[in-house]
Coordinates of N, CA and C and ligand atoms in Angstrom, one line a residue:
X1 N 45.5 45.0 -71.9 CA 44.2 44.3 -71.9 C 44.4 43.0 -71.1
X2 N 43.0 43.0 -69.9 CA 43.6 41.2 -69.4 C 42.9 40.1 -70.3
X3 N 43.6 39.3 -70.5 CA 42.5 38.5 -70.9 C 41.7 37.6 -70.2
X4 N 40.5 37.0 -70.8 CA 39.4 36.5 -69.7 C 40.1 34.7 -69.3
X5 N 40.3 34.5 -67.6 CA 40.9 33.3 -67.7 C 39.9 31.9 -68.0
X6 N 41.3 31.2 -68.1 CA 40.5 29.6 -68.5 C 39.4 29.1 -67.5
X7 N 38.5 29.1 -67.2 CA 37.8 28.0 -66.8 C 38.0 26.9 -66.6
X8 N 38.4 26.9 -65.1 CA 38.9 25.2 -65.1 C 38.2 24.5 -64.3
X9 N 38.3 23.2 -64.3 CA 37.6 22.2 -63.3 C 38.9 21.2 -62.4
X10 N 38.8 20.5 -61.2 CA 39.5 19.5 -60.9 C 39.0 18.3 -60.1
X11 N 39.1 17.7 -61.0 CA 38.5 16.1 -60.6 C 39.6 15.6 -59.0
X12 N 39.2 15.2 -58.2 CA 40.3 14.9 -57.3 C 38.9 13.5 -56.6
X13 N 39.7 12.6 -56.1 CA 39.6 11.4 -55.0 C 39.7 11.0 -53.8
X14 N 40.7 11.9 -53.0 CA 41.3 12.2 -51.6 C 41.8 13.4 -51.2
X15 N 42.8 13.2 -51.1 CA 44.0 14.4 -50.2 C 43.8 15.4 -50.9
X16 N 44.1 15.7 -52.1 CA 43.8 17.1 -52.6 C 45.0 17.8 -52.2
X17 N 46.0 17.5 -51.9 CA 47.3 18.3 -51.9 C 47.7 19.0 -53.3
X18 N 47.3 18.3 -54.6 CA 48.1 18.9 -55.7 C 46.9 20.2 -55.9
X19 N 45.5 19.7 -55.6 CA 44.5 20.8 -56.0 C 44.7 22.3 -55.3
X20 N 44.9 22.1 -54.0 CA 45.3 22.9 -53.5 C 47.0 24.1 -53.9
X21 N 47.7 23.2 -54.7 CA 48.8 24.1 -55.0 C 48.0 24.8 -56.2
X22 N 47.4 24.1 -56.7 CA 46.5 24.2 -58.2 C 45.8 26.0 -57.8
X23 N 44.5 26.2 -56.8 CA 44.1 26.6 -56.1 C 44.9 27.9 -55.4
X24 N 46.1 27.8 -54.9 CA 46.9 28.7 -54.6 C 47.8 29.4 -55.8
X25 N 47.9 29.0 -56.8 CA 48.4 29.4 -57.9 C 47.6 30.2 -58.6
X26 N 46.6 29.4 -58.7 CA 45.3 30.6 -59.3 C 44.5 31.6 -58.4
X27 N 44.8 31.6 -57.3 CA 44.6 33.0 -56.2 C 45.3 33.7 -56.8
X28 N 45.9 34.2 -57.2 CA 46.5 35.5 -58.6 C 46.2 35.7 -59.7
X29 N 45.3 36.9 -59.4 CA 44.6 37.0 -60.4 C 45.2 37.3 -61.9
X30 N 46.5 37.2 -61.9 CA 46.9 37.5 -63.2 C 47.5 35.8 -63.5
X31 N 46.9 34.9 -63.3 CA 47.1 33.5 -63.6 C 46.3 33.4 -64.6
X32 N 46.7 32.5 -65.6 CA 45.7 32.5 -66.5 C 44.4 31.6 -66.2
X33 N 44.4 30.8 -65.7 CA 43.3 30.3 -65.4 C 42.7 30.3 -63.9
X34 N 41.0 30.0 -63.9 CA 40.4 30.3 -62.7 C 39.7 28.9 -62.6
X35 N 40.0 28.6 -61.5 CA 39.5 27.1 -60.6 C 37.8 27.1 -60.0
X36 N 37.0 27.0 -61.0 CA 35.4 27.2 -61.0 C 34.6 26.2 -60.2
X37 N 35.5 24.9 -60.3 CA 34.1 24.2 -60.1 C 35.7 22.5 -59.5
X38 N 35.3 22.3 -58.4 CA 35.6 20.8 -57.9 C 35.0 19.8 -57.7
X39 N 35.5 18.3 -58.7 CA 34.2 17.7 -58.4 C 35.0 16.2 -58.2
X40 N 34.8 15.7 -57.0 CA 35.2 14.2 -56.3 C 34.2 13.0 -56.7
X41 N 35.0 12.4 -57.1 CA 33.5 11.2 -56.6 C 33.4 10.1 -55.6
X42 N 34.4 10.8 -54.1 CA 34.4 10.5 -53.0 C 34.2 11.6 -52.4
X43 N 32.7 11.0 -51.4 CA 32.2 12.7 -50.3 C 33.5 12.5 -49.4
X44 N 34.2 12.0 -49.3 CA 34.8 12.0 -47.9 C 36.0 12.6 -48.0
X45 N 36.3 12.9 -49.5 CA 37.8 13.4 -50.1 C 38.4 14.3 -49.1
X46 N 39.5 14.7 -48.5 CA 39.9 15.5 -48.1 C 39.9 16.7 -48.8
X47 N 40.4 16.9 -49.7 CA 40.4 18.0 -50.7 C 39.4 18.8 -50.9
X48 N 38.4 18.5 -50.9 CA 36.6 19.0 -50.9 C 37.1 20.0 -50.0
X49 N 37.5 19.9 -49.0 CA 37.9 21.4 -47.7 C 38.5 22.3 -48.5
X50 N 39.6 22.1 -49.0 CA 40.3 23.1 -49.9 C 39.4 24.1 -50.9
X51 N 38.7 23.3 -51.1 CA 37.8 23.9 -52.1 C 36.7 24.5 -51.8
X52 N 36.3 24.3 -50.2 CA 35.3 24.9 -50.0 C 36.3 26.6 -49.0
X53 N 36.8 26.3 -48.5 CA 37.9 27.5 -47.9 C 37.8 28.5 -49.0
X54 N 38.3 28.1 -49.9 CA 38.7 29.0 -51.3 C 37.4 29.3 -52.2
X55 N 36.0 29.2 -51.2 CA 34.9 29.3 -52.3 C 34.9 29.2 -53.5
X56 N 35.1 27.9 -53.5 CA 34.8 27.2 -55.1 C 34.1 26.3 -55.3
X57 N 33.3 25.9 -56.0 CA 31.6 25.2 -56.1 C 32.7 23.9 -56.1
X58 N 32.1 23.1 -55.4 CA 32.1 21.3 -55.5 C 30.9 20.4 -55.2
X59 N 31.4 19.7 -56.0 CA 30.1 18.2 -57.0 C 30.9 17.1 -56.1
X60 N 29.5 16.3 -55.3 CA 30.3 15.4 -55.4 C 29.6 14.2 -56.0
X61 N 30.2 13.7 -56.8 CA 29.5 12.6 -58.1 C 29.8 10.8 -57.4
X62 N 29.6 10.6 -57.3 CA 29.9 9.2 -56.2 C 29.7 8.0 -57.9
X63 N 30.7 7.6 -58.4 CA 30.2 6.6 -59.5 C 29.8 5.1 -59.3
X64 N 29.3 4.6 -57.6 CA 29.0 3.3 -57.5 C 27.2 3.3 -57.8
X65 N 26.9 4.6 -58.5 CA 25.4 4.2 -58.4 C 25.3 3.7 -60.2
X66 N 26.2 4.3 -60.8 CA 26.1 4.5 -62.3 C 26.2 3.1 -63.0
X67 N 25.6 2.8 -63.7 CA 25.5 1.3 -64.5 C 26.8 1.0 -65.4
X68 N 27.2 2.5 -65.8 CA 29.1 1.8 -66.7 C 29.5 3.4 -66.5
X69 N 30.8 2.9 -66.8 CA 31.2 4.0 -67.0 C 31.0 5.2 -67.5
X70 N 30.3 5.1 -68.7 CA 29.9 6.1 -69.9 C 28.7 7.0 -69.2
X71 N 28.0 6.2 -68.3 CA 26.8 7.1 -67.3 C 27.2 7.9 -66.1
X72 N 28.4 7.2 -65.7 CA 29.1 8.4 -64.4 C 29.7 9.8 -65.2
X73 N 30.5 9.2 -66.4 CA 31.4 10.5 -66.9 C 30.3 11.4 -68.0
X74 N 29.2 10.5 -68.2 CA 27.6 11.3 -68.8 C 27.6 12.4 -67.7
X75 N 27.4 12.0 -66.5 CA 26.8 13.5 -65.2 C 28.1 14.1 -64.7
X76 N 29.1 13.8 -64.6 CA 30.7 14.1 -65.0 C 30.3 15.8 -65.9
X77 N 30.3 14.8 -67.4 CA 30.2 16.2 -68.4 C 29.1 17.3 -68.5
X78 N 27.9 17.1 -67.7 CA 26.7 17.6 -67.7 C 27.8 19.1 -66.1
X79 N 28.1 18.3 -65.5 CA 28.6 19.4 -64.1 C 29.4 20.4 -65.0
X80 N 30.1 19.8 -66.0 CA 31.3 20.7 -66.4 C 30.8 21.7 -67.3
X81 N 29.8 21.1 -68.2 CA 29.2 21.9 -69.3 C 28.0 23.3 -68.6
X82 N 27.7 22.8 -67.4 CA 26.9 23.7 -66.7 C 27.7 24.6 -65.9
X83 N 29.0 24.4 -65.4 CA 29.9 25.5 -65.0 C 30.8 25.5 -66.1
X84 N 30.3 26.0 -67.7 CA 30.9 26.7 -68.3 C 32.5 26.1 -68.6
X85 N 32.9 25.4 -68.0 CA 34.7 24.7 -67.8 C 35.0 24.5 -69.5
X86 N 35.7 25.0 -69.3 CA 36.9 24.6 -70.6 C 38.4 23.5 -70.6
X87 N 38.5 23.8 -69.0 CA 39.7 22.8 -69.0 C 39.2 22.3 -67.7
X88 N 40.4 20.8 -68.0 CA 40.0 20.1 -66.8 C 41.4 19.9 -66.2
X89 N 41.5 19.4 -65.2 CA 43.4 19.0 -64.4 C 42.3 18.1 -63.8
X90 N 43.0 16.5 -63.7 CA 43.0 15.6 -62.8 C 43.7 15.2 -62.3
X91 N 43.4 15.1 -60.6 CA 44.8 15.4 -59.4 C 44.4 14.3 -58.7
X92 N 44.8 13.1 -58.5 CA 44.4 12.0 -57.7 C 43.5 11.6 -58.0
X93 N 42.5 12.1 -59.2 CA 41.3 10.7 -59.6 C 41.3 9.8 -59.9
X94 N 40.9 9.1 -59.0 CA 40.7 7.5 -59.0 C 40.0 6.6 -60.2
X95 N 39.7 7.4 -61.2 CA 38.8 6.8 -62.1 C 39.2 6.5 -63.9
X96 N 39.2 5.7 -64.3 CA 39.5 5.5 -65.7 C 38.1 6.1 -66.6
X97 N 38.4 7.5 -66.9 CA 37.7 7.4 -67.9 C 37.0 6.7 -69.3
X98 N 35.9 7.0 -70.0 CA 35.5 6.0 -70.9 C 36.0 6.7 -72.0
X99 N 36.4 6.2 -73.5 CA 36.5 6.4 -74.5 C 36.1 7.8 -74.8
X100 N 35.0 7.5 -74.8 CA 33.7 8.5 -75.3 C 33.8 10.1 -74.5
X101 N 34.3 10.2 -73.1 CA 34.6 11.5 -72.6 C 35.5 11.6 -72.5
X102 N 37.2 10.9 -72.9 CA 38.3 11.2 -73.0 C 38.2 11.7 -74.5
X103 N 37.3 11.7 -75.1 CA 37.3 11.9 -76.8 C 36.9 13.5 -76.9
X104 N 35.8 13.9 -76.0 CA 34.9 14.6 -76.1 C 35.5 16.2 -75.7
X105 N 36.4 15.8 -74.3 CA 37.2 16.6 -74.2 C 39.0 16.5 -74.8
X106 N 39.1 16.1 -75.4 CA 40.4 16.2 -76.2 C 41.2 17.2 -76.1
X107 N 42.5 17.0 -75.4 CA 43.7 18.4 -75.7 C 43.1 18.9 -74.4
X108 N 41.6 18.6 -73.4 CA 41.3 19.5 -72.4 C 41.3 18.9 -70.7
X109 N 42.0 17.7 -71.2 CA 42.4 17.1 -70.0 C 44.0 16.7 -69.1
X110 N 44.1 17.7 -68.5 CA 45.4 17.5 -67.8 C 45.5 16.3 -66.9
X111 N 46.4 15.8 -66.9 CA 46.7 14.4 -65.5 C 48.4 14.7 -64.6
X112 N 48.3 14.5 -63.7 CA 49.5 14.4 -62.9 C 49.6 13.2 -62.5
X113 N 51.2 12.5 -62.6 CA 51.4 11.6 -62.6 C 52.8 11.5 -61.7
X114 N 52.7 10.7 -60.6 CA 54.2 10.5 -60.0 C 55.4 9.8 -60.3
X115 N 55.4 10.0 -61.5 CA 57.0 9.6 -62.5 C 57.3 9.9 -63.9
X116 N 58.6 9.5 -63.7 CA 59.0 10.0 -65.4 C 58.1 9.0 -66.9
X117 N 57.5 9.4 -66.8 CA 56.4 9.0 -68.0 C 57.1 8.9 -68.9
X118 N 57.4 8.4 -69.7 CA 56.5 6.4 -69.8 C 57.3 5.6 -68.8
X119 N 58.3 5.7 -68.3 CA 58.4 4.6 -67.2 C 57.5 4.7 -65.9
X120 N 57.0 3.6 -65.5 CA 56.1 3.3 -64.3 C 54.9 4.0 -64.3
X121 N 54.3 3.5 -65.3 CA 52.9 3.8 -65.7 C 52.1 2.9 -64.0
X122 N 50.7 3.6 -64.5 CA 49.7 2.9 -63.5 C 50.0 3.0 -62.0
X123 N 49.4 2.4 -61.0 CA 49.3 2.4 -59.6 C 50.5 1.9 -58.9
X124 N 50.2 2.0 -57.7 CA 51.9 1.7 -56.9 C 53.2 2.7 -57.6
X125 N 53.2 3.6 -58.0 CA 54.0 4.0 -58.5 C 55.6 3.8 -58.0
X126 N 55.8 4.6 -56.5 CA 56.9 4.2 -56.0 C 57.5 3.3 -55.8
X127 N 56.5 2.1 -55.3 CA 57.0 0.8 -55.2 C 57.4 0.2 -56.0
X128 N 56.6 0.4 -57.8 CA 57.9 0.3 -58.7 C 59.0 0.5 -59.3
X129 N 58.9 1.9 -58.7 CA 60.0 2.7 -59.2 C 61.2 2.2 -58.0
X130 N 61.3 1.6 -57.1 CA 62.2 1.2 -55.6 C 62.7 -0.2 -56.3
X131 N 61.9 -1.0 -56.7 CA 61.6 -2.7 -56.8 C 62.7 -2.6 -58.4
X132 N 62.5 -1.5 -59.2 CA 63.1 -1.6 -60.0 C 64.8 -0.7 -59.5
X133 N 65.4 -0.7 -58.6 CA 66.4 0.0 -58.4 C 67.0 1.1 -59.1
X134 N 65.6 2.4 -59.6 CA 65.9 3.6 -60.3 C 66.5 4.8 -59.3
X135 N 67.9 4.9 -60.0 CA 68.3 6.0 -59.4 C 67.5 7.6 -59.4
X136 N 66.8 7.3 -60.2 CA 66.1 8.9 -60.1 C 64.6 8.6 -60.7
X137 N 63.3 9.5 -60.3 CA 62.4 9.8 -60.3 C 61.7 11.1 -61.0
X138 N 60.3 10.8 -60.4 CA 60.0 12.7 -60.8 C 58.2 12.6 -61.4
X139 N 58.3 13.6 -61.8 CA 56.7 13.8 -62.0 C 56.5 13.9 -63.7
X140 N 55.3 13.9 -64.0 CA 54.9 14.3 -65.0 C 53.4 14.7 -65.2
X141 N 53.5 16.1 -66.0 CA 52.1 16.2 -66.7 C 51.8 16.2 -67.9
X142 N 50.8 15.7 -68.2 CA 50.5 15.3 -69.4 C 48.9 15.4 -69.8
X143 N 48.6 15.3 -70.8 CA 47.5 15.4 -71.7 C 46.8 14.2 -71.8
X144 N 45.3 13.8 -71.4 CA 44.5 12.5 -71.1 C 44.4 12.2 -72.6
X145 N 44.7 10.9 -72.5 CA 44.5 10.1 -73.6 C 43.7 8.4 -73.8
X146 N 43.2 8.0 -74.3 CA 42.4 6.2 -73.8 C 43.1 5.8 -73.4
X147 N 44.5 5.7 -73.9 CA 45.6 4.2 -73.0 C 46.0 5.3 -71.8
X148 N 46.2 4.3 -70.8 CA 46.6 5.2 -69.4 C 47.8 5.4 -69.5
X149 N 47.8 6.6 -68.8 CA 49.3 7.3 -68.4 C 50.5 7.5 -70.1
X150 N 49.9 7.6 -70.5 CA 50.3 8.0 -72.1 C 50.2 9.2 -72.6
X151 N 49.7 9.8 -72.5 CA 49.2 11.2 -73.5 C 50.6 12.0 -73.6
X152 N 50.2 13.2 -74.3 CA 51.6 14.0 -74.9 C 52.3 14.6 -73.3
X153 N 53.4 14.8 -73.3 CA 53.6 15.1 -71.8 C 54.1 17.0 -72.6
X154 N 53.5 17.3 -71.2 CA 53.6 19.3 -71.3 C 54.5 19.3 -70.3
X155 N 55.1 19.1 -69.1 CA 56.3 19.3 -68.4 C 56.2 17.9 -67.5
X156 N 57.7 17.7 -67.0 CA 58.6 16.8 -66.6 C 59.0 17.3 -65.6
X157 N 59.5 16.8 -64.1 CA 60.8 17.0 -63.2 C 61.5 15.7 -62.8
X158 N 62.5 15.9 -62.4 CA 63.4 14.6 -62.3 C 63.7 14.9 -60.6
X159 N 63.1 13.7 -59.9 CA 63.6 13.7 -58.5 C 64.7 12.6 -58.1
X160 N 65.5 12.6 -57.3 CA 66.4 11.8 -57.5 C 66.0 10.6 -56.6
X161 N 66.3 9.3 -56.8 CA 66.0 8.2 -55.6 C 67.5 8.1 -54.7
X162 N 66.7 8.3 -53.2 CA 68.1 8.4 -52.6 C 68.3 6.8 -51.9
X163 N 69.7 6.4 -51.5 CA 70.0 5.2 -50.8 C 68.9 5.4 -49.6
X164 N 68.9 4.2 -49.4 CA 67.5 4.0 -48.2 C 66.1 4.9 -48.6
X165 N 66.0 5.0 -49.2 CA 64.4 5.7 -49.9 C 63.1 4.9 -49.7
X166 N 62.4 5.0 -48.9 CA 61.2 4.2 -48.8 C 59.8 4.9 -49.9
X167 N 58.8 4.0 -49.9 CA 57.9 4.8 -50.7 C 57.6 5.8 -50.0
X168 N 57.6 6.3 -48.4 CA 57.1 7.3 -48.1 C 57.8 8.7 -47.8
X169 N 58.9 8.1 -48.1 CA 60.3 9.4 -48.5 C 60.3 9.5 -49.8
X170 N 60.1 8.6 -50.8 CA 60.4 9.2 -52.0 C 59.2 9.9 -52.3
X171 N 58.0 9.3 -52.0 CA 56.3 9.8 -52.5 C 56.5 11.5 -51.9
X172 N 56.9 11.2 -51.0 CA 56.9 13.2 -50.0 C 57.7 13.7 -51.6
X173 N 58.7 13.5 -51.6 CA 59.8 13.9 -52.3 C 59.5 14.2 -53.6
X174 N 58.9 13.5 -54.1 CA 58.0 13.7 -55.4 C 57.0 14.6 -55.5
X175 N 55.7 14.3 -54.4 CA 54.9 15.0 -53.7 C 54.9 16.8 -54.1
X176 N 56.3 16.9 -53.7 CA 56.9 18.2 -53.2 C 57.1 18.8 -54.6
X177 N 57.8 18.2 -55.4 CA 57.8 18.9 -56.7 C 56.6 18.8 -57.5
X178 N 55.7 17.4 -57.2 CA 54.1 17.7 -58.1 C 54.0 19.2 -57.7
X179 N 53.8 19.8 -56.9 CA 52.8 20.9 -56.6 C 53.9 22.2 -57.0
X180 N 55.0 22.3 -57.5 CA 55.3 23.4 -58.5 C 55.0 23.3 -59.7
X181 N 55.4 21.3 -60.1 CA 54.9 21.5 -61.9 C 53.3 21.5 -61.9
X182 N 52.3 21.1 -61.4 CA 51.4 21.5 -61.8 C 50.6 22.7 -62.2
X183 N 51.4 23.9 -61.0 CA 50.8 24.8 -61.6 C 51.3 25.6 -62.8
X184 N 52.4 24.8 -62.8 CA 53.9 25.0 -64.2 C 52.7 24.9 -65.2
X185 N 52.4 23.8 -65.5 CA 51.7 23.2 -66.7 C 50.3 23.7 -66.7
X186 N 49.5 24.0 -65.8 CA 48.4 24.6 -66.2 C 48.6 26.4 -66.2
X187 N 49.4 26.5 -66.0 CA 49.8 28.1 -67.0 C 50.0 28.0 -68.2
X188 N 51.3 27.3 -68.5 CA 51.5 27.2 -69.8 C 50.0 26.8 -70.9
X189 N 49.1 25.9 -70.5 CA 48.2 25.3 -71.4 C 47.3 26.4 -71.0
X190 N 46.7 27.2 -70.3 CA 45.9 28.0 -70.5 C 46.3 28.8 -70.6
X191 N 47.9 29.7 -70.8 CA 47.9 30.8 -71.3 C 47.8 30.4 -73.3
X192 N 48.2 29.2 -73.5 CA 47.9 28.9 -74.7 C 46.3 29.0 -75.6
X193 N 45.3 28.5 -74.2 CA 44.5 28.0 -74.8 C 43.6 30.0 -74.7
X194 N 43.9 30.3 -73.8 CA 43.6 31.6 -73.9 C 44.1 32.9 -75.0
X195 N 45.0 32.7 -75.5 CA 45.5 32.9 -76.4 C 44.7 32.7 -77.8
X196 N 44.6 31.5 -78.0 CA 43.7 30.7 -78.7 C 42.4 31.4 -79.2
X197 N 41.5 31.5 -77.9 CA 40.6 31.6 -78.1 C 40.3 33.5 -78.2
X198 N 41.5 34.0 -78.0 CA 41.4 35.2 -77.9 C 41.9 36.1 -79.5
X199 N 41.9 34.4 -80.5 CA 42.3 34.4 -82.1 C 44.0 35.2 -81.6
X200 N 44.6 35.5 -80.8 CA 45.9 36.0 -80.9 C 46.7 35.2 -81.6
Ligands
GRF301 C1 49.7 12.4 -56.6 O1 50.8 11.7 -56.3 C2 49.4 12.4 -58.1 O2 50.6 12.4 -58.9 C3 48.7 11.1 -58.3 O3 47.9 11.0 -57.2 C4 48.4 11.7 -56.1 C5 47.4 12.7 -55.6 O4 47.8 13.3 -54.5 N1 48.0 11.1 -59.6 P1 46.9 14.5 -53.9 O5 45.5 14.0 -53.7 O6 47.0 15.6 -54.9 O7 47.5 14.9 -52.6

């Protein structure tokens, strides 16, 4: 018997490199989850291409018209609840969620993050990770939570920092392994949540 896949969504801001591994992973149809619906809240994202190549519906939600936050991720959850999405992965969005829709979806939001979590939380990633003289790096995914870059982590890789490593050697280098663990981690969580829902 197959079972029916997750329903996913992916929030992205630019490049769209990780969505696209995301995207090529779920081009097999025996993946557990299916990539329904893309939604930026930059028209100009590069990633939007990916998604339109791979016929898959994208939103683009632009949040400088929205009065707070709670009214951008209001028409946010209205896109997601209207394409049916059960899970979400966010791959380069630029946006701090509010309380209230980090709550709403609970356990249903994936984040990718370019380091070993909890060290070098937040922006500039590399440059902290360089500034602080860390011999090794790596990625993480993890589960959205209110405090940033915190939630339960579902898989880890360790990249190493090499002598003379710039941010744009190491970021490739990291780069390179986000787009295996990602689609690592959203297997594992929607063969779970599939499972789940399939009372197995
Ligand atoms: C990645 O490094 C990801 O870890 C971070 O933002 C970057 C997005 O890159 N959250 P891309 O848009 O997926 O190419």
């Amino acid at each position: 018997m197959t079972r029916p896949r997750v329903r996913t969504a992916v929030l992205i801001s630019g490049r769209g490199s990780n969505l696209k591994s995301l995207i090529e992973a779920s081009a097999s149809p025996d993946f557990p989850a299916e990539i329904v619906l893309v939604i930026s809240n930059v028209e100009s994202a590069g990633g939007l291409a990916f998604a339109r190549e791979a016929g898959i519906a994208t939103r683009v939600i632009p949040h400088k018209p929205f009065p707070s936050r709670e009214a951008f991720d209001a028409e946010i959850d209205a896109a997601l609840r209207a394409a049916d999405v059960a899970l979400i992965c966010e791959a380069g969005f630029m946006r701090i969620h509010s309380a209230w829709f980090v709550k709403r979806w609970e356990n249903r939001i994936l984040n990718i993050h370019p380091s070993l979590l909890p060290l070098f939380k937040g922006t500039k990633v590399h440059e902290q990770v360089l500034a602080a003289g860390a011999k090794e790096s790596g990625a993480t995914v993890h589960f959205l939570v209110p405090e940033l870059d915190s939630g339960p982590i579902v898989v880890q890789a360790r990249v190493p920092v090499l002598d003379g490593d710039t941010v744009e050697t190491l970021s490739a280098r990291v780069l390179e392994t986000e787009h295996t663990l990602y689609p690592e981690a959203l297997r594992m969580v929607a063969q779970t949540l599939a499972k789940r829902s399939a009372g197995a």
